[in-house]
Short mmCIF file of C-alpha atoms and ligand atoms in Angstrom, two decimals:
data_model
loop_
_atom_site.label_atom_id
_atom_site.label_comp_id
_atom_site.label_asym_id
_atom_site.label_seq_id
_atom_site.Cartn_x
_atom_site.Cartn_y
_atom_site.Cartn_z
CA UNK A 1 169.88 50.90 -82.99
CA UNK A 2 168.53 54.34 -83.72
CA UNK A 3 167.06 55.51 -80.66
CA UNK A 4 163.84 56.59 -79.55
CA UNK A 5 164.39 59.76 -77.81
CA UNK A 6 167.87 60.46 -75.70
CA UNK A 7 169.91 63.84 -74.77
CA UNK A 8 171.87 65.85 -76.65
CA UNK A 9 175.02 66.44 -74.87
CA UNK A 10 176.98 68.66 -76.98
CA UNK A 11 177.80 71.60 -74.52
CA UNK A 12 179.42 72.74 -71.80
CA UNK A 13 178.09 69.97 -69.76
CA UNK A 14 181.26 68.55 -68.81
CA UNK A 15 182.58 71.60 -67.96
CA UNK A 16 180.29 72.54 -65.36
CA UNK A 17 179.86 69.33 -63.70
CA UNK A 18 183.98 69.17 -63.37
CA UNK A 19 183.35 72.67 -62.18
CA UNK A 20 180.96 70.88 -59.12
CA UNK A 21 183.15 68.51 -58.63
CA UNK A 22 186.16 70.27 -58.15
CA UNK A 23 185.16 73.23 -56.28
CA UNK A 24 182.91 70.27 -53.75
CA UNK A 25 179.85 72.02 -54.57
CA UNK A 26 178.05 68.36 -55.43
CA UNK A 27 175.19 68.40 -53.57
CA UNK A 28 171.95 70.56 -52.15
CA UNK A 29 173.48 73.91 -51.89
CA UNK A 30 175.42 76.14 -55.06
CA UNK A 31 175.43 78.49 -57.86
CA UNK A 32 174.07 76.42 -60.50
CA UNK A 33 170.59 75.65 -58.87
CA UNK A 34 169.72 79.30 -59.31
CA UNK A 35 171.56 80.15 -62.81
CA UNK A 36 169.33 76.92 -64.01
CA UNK A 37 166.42 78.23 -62.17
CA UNK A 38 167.08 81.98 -64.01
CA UNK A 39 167.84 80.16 -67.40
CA UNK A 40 164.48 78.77 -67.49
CA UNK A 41 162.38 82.45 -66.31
CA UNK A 42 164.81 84.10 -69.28
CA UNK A 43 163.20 81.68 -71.49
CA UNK A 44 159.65 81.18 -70.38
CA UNK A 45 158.98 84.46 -69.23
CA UNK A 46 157.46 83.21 -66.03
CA UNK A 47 158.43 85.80 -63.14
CA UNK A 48 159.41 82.33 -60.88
CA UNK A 49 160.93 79.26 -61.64
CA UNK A 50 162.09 76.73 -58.67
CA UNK A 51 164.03 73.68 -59.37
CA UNK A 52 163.21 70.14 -58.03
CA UNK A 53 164.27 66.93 -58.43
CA UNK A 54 161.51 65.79 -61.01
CA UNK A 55 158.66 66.69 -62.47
CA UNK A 56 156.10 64.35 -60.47
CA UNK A 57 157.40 66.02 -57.42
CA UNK A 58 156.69 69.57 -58.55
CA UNK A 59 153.47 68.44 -59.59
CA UNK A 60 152.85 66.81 -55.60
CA UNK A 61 154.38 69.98 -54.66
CA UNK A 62 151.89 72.07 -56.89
CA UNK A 63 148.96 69.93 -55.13
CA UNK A 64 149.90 71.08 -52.11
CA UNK A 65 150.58 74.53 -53.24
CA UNK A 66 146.88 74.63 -54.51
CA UNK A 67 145.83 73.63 -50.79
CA UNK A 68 144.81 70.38 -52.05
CA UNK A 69 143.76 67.86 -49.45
CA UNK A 70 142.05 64.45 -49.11
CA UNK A 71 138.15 65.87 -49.26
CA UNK A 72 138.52 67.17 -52.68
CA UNK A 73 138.66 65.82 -56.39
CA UNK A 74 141.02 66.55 -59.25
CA UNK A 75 140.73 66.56 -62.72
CA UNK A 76 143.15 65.08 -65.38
CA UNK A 77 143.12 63.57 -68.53
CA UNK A 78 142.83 59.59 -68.76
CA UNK A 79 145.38 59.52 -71.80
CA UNK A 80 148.87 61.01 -70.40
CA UNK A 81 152.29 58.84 -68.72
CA UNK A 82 151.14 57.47 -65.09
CA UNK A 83 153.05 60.26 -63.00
CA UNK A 84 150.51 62.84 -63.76
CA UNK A 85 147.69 60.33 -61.43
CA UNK A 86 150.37 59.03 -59.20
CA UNK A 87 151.42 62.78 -58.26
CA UNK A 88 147.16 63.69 -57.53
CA UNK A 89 147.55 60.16 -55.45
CA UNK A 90 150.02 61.56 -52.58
CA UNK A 91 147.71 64.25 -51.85
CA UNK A 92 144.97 61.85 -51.18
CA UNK A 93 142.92 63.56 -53.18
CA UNK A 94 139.93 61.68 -55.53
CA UNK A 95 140.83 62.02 -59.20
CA UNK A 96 138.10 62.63 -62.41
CA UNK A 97 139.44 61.47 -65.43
CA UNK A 98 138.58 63.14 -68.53
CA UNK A 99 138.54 61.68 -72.21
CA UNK A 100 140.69 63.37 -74.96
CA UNK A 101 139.98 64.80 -78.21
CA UNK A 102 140.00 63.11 -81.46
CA UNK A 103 142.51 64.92 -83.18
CA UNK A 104 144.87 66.77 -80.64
CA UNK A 105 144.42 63.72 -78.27
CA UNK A 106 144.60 66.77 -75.68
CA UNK A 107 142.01 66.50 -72.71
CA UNK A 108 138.41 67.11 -74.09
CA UNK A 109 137.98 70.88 -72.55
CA UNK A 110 134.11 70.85 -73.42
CA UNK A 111 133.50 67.55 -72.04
CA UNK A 112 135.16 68.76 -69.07
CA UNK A 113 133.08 72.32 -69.09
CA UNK A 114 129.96 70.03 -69.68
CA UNK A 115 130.92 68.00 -66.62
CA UNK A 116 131.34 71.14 -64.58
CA UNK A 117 128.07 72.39 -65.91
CA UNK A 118 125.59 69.33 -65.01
CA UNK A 119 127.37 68.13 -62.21
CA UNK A 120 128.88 71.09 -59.76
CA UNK A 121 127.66 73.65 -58.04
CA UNK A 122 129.28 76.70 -56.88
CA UNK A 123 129.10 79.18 -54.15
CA UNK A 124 131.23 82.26 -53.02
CA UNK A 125 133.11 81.76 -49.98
CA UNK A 126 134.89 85.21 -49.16
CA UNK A 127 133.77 86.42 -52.36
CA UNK A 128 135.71 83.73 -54.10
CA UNK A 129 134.19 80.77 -56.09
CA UNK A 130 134.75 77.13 -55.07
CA UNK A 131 132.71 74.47 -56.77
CA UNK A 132 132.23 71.05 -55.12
CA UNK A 133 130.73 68.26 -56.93
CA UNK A 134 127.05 67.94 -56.37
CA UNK A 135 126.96 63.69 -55.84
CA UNK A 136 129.57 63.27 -53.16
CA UNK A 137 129.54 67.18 -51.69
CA UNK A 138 133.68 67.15 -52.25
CA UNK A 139 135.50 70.45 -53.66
CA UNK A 140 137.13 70.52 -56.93
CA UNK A 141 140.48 70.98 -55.96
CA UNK A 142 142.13 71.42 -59.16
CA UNK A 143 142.33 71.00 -63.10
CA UNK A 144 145.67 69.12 -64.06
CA UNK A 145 145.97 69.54 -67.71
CA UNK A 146 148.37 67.75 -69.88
CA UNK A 147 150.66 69.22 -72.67
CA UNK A 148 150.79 65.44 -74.76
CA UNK A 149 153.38 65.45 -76.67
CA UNK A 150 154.33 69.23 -76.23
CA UNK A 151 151.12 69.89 -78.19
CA UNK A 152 148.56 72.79 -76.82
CA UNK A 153 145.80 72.10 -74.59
CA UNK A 154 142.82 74.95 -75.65
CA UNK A 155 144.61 76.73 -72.36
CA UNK A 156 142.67 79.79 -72.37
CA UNK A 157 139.41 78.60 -72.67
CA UNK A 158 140.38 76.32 -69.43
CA UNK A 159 141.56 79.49 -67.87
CA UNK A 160 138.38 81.19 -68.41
CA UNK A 161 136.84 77.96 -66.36
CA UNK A 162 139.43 78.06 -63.91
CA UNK A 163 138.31 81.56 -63.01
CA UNK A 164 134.38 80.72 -63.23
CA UNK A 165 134.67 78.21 -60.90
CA UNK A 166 137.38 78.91 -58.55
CA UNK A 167 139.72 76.09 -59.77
CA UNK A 168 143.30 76.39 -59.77
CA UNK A 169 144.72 75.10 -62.86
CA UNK A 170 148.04 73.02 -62.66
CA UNK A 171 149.85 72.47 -65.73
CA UNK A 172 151.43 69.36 -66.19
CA UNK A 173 154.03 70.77 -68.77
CA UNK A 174 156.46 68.90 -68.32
CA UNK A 175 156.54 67.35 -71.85
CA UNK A 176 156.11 70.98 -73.40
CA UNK A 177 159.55 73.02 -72.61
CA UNK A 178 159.73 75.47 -75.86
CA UNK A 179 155.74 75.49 -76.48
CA UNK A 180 154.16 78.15 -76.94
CA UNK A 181 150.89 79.96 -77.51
CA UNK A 182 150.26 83.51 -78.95
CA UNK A 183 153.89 84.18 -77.47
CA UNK A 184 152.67 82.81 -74.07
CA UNK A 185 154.97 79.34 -72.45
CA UNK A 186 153.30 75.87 -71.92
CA UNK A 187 153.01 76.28 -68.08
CA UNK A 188 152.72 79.62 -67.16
CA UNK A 189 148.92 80.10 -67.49
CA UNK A 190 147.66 78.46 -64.26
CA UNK A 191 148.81 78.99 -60.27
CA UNK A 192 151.94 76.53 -61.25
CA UNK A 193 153.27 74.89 -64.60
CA UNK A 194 155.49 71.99 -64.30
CA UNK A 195 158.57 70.53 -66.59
CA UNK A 196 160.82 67.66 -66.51
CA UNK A 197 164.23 67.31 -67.38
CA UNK A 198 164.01 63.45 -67.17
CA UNK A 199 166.10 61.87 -69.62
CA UNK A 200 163.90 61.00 -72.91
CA UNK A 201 162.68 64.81 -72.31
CA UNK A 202 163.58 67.89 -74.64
CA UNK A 203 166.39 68.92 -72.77
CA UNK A 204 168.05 66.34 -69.75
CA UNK A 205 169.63 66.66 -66.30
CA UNK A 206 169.20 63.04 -66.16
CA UNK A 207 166.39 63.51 -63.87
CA UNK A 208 165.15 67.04 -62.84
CA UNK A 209 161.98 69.31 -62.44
CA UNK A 210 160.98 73.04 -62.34
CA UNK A 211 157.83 74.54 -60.82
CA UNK A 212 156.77 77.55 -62.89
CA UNK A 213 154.67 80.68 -61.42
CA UNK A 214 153.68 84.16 -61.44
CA UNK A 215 152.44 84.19 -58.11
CA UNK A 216 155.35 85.43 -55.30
CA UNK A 217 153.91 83.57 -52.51
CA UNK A 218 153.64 80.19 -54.33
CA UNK A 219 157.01 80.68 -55.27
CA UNK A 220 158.11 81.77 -52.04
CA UNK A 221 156.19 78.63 -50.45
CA UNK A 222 157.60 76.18 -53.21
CA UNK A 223 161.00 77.11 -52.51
CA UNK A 224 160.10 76.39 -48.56
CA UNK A 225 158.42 73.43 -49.28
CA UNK A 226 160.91 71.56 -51.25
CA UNK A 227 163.81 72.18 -49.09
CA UNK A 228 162.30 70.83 -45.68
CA UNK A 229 160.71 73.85 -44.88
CA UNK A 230 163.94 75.41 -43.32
CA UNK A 231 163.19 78.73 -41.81
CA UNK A 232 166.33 79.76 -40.32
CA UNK A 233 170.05 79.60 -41.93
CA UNK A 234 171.73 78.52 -38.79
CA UNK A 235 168.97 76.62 -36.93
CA UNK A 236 167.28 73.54 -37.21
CA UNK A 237 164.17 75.14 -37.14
CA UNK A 238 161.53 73.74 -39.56
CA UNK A 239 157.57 75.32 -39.60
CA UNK A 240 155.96 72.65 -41.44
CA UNK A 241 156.15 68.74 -42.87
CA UNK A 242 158.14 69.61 -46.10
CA UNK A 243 159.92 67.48 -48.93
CA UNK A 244 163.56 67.36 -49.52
CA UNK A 245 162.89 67.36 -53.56
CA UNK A 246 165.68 70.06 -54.43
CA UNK A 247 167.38 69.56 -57.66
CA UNK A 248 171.22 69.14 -57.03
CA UNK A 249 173.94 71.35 -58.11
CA UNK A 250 175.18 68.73 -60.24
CA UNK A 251 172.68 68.50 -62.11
CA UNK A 252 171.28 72.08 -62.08
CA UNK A 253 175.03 72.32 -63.80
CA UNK A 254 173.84 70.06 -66.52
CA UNK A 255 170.42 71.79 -67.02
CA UNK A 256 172.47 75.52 -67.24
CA UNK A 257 174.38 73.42 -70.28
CA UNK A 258 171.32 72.66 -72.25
CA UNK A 259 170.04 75.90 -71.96
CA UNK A 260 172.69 77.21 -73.71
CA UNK A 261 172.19 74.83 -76.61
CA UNK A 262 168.01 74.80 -76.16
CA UNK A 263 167.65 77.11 -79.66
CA UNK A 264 169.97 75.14 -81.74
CA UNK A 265 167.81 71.72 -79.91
CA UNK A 266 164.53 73.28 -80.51
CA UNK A 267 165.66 74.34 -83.97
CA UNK A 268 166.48 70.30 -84.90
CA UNK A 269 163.17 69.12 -83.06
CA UNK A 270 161.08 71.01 -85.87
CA UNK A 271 163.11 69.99 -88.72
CA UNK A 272 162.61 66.67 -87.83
CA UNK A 273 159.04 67.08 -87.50
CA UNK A 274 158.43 69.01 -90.26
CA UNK A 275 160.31 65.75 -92.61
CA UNK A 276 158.56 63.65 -91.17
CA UNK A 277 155.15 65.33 -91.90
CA UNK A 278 156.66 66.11 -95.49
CA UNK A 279 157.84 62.18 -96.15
CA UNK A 280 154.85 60.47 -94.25
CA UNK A 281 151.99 62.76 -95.52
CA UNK A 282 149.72 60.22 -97.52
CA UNK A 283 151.17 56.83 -96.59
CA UNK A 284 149.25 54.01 -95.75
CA UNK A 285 146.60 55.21 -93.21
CA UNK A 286 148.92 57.58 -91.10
CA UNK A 287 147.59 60.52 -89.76
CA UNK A 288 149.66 63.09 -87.12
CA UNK A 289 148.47 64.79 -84.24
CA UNK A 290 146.59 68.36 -85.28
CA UNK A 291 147.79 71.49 -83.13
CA UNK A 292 145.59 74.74 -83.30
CA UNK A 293 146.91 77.51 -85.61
CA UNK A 294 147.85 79.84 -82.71
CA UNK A 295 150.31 77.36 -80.77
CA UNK A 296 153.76 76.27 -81.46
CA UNK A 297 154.48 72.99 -80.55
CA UNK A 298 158.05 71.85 -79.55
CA UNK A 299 157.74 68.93 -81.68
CA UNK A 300 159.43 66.45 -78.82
CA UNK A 301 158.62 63.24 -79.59
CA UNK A 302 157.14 62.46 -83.26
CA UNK A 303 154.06 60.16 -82.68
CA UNK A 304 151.11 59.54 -85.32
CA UNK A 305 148.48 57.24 -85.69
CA UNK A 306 148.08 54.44 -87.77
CA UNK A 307 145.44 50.91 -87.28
CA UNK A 308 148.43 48.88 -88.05
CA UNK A 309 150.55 49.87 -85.08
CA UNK A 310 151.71 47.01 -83.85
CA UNK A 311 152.33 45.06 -86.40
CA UNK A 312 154.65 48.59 -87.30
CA UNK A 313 156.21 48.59 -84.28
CA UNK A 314 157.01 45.13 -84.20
CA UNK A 315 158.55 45.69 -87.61
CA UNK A 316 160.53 49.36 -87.02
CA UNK A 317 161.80 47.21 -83.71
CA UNK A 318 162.53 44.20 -85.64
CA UNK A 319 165.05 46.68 -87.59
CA UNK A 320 166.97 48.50 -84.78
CA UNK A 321 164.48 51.62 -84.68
CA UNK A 322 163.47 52.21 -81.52
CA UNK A 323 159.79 52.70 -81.70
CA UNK A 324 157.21 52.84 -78.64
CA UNK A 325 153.43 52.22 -77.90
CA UNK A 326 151.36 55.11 -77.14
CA UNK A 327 150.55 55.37 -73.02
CA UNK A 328 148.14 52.40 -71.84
CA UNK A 329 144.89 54.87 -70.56
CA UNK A 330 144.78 55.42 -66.97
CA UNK A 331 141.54 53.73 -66.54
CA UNK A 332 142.95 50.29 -67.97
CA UNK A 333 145.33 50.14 -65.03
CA UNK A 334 145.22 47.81 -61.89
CA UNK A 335 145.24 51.21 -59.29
CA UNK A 336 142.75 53.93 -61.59
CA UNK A 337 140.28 51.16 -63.62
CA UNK A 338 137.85 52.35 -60.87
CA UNK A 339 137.79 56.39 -61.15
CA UNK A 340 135.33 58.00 -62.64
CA UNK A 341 135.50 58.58 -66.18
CA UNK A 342 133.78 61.26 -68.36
CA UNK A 343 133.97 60.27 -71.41
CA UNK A 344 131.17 59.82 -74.31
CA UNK A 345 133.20 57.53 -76.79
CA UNK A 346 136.47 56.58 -75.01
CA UNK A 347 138.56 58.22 -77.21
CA UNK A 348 141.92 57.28 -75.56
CA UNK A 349 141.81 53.61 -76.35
CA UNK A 350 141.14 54.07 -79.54
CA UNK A 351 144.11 56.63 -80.11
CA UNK A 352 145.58 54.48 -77.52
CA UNK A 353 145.43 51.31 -79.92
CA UNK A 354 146.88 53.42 -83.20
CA UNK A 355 149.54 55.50 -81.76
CA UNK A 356 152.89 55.44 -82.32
CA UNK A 357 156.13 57.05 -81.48
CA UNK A 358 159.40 56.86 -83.57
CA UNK A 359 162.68 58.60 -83.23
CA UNK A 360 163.29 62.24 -82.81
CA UNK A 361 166.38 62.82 -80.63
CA UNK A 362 167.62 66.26 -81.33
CA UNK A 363 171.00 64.62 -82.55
CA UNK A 364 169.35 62.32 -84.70
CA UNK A 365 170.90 62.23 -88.30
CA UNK A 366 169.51 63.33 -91.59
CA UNK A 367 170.42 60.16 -92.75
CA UNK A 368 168.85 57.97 -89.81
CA UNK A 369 166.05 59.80 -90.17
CA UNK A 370 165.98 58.78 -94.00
CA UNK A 371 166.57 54.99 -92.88
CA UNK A 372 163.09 55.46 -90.48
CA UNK A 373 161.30 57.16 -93.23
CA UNK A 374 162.14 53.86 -95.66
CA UNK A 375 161.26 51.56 -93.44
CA UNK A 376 158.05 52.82 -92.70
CA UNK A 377 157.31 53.07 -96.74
CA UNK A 378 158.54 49.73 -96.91
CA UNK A 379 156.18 48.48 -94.21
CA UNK A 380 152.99 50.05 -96.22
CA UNK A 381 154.23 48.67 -99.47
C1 PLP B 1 153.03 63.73 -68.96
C2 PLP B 1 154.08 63.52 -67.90
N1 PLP B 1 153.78 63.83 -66.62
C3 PLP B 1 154.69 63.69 -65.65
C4 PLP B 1 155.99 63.25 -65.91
C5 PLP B 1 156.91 63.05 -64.77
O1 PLP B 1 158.13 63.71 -64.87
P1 PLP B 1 159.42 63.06 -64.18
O2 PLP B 1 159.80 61.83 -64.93
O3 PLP B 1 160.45 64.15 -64.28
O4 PLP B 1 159.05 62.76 -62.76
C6 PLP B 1 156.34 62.93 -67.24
C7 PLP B 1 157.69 62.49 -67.65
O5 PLP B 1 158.34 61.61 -67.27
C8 PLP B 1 155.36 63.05 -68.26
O6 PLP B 1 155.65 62.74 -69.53
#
């Protein structure tokens, strides 16, 4: 079977976790938490980066962060993997879902400023905007954009609205670690950025997360937050309902591994990409997702659509490559077929319906990735 999308474990991986486990240092407390947590600021440029033990939690976290409660409403897109909405669920809050565009299949950012136009109003409260929807009187509590596929949202036009109207933006970046735009990291735009480090992501700790920020006092209060809210080093002395969701050292000593390699992993991720763009260009009815000039995608999982995608997948399957559907929309699921839904032509089932993912592990051959190519030929033949 040639896999979809698994980690690349060619480091000092080993090393470090015998390091853990020799020295006891297993669990919440060591050195590797923050060398991980460093690694990824070196890289991103963001000034703060806290660890936690996956990315849904640091985007719950992030919620909270935001001061989102149960009164208000947040915004996501309605195409992107179920933890983005189950993460706006714990804070109680009501979620807007937003279609996605045509060719980027990244939320639909002038649907979303359209929205915002006809259907909020906003006021200065200590000389700050905050914008509440004008049908139900609730605050917008926050914008959680998605980075599908590692592919750019249009992030500075939403940060432009995210100023306007007094919105904290929370990036849900946790599919985008080594995306950039104009020199600028998937994540570190808004009040927080999130990544994962589950294991079909770019990089693994088997199952991980970092919240990203600028902001001292978010980080400050992230860090808080995600260890129980701990105030003093000897006593038991806790100031506030907090989360144990810290990343252990164990796997922080995983993540510092990766790191190490994350050039040579990136480097692989586009030369896959870029053959598979080269090879698939013009056959059958294929076409791949468009980023804008300015970004550079980390090219994590290669997905494109075609109107024969299942009958492809059933066939790539049917010959040991491991090929997936696209996400099913959040608004055809049991819990979120009720929210409201901007939309004008529900884009997201039709990409939905034609999407595609096929194997790009970082450690994927030249020649498996010749064996993929021929079979998909062979299926348009
Ligand atoms: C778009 C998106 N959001 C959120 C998550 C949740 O991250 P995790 O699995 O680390 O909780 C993932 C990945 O699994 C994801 O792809």
């Amino acid at each position: 079977m040639i896999p979809l999308s698994v980690p690349n474990i060619d480091g000092n991986e080993w090393q470090y976790v015998k390091d853990c486990l020799d020295t006891g240092w297993i669990s919440s407390a060591g050195a590797y938490v923050t060398k991980f947590e460093e690694a990824i600021q070196n890289y991103t440029g963001v000034k703060y980066a806290i660890a936690c033990m996956n990315g849904t939690a640091g985007l719950q976290v992030s919620l909270n962060l935001a001061g989102v409660s149960s009164n208000d409403i947040v915004i996501a897109p309605n195409l992107t993997f179920v933890a983005t909405l189950n993460a706006i669920s714990y804070s109680g809050a009501q979620i807007a879902l937003i279609d996605v565009c045509e060719d980027s299949w990244q939320m639909d950012i002038d649907l979303l400023q359209n929205w915002l136009a006809n259907n909020t109003t906003t006021k200065f409260v200590n000389e700050k905007p905050v914008t509440t929807e004008i049908a139900s009187g609730k605050k917008i509590g926050a914008i959680m954009p998605v980075y599908v596929l590692g592919g750019f949202i249009d992030v500075d036009k939403l940060v432009e609205i995210s100023a306007t109207y007094g919105i904290p933006l929370i990036e849900d970046s946790t599919e985008a670690l080594g995306s950039f735009k104009n020199g600028k990291h998937a994540g570190t735009f808004g009040l927080t950025g999130v990544l994962s480090f589950n294991g079909n992501k770019i990089i693994s700790t088997g199952g991980g997360g970092m919240i990203l920020t600028n902001d001292k006092d978010i980080a400050n209060r992230a860090k808080h937050i995600t260890t129980t809210a701990k105030t003093d080093p000897l006593d038991y002395f806790h100031d506030e309902v907090g989360y144990n969701y810290r990343l252990v050292n164990v796997l922080a000593a995983i993540g510092v591994a990766q790191m190490e390699n994350f050039e040579s992993i990136l480097k692989r991720k586009k030369e896959i990409d870029a053959l598979y763009r080269s090879e698939l260009h013009g056959v059958g009815d294929i076409k791949f997702q468009e980023n804008d000039t300015d970004s550079d995608p980390n090219c994590w999982l290669f997905t494109f659509r075609t109107k024969k995608m299942r009958a492809l997948l059933n066939h790539l399957n049917s010959k040991e490559i491991q090929s997936r559907p696209f996400w099913t929309p959040m608004n055809n699921l049991p819990m979120y077929k009720d929210l409201m839904y901007i939309n004008e032509n529900d884009i997201s089932n039709k990409i939905f319906k034609e999407c595609i993912s096929i194997p790009s592990s970082s450690n994927l051959t030249i020649d498996d990735q010749y064996k993929v190519i021929s079979e998909i030929k062979n299926f348009y033949k």
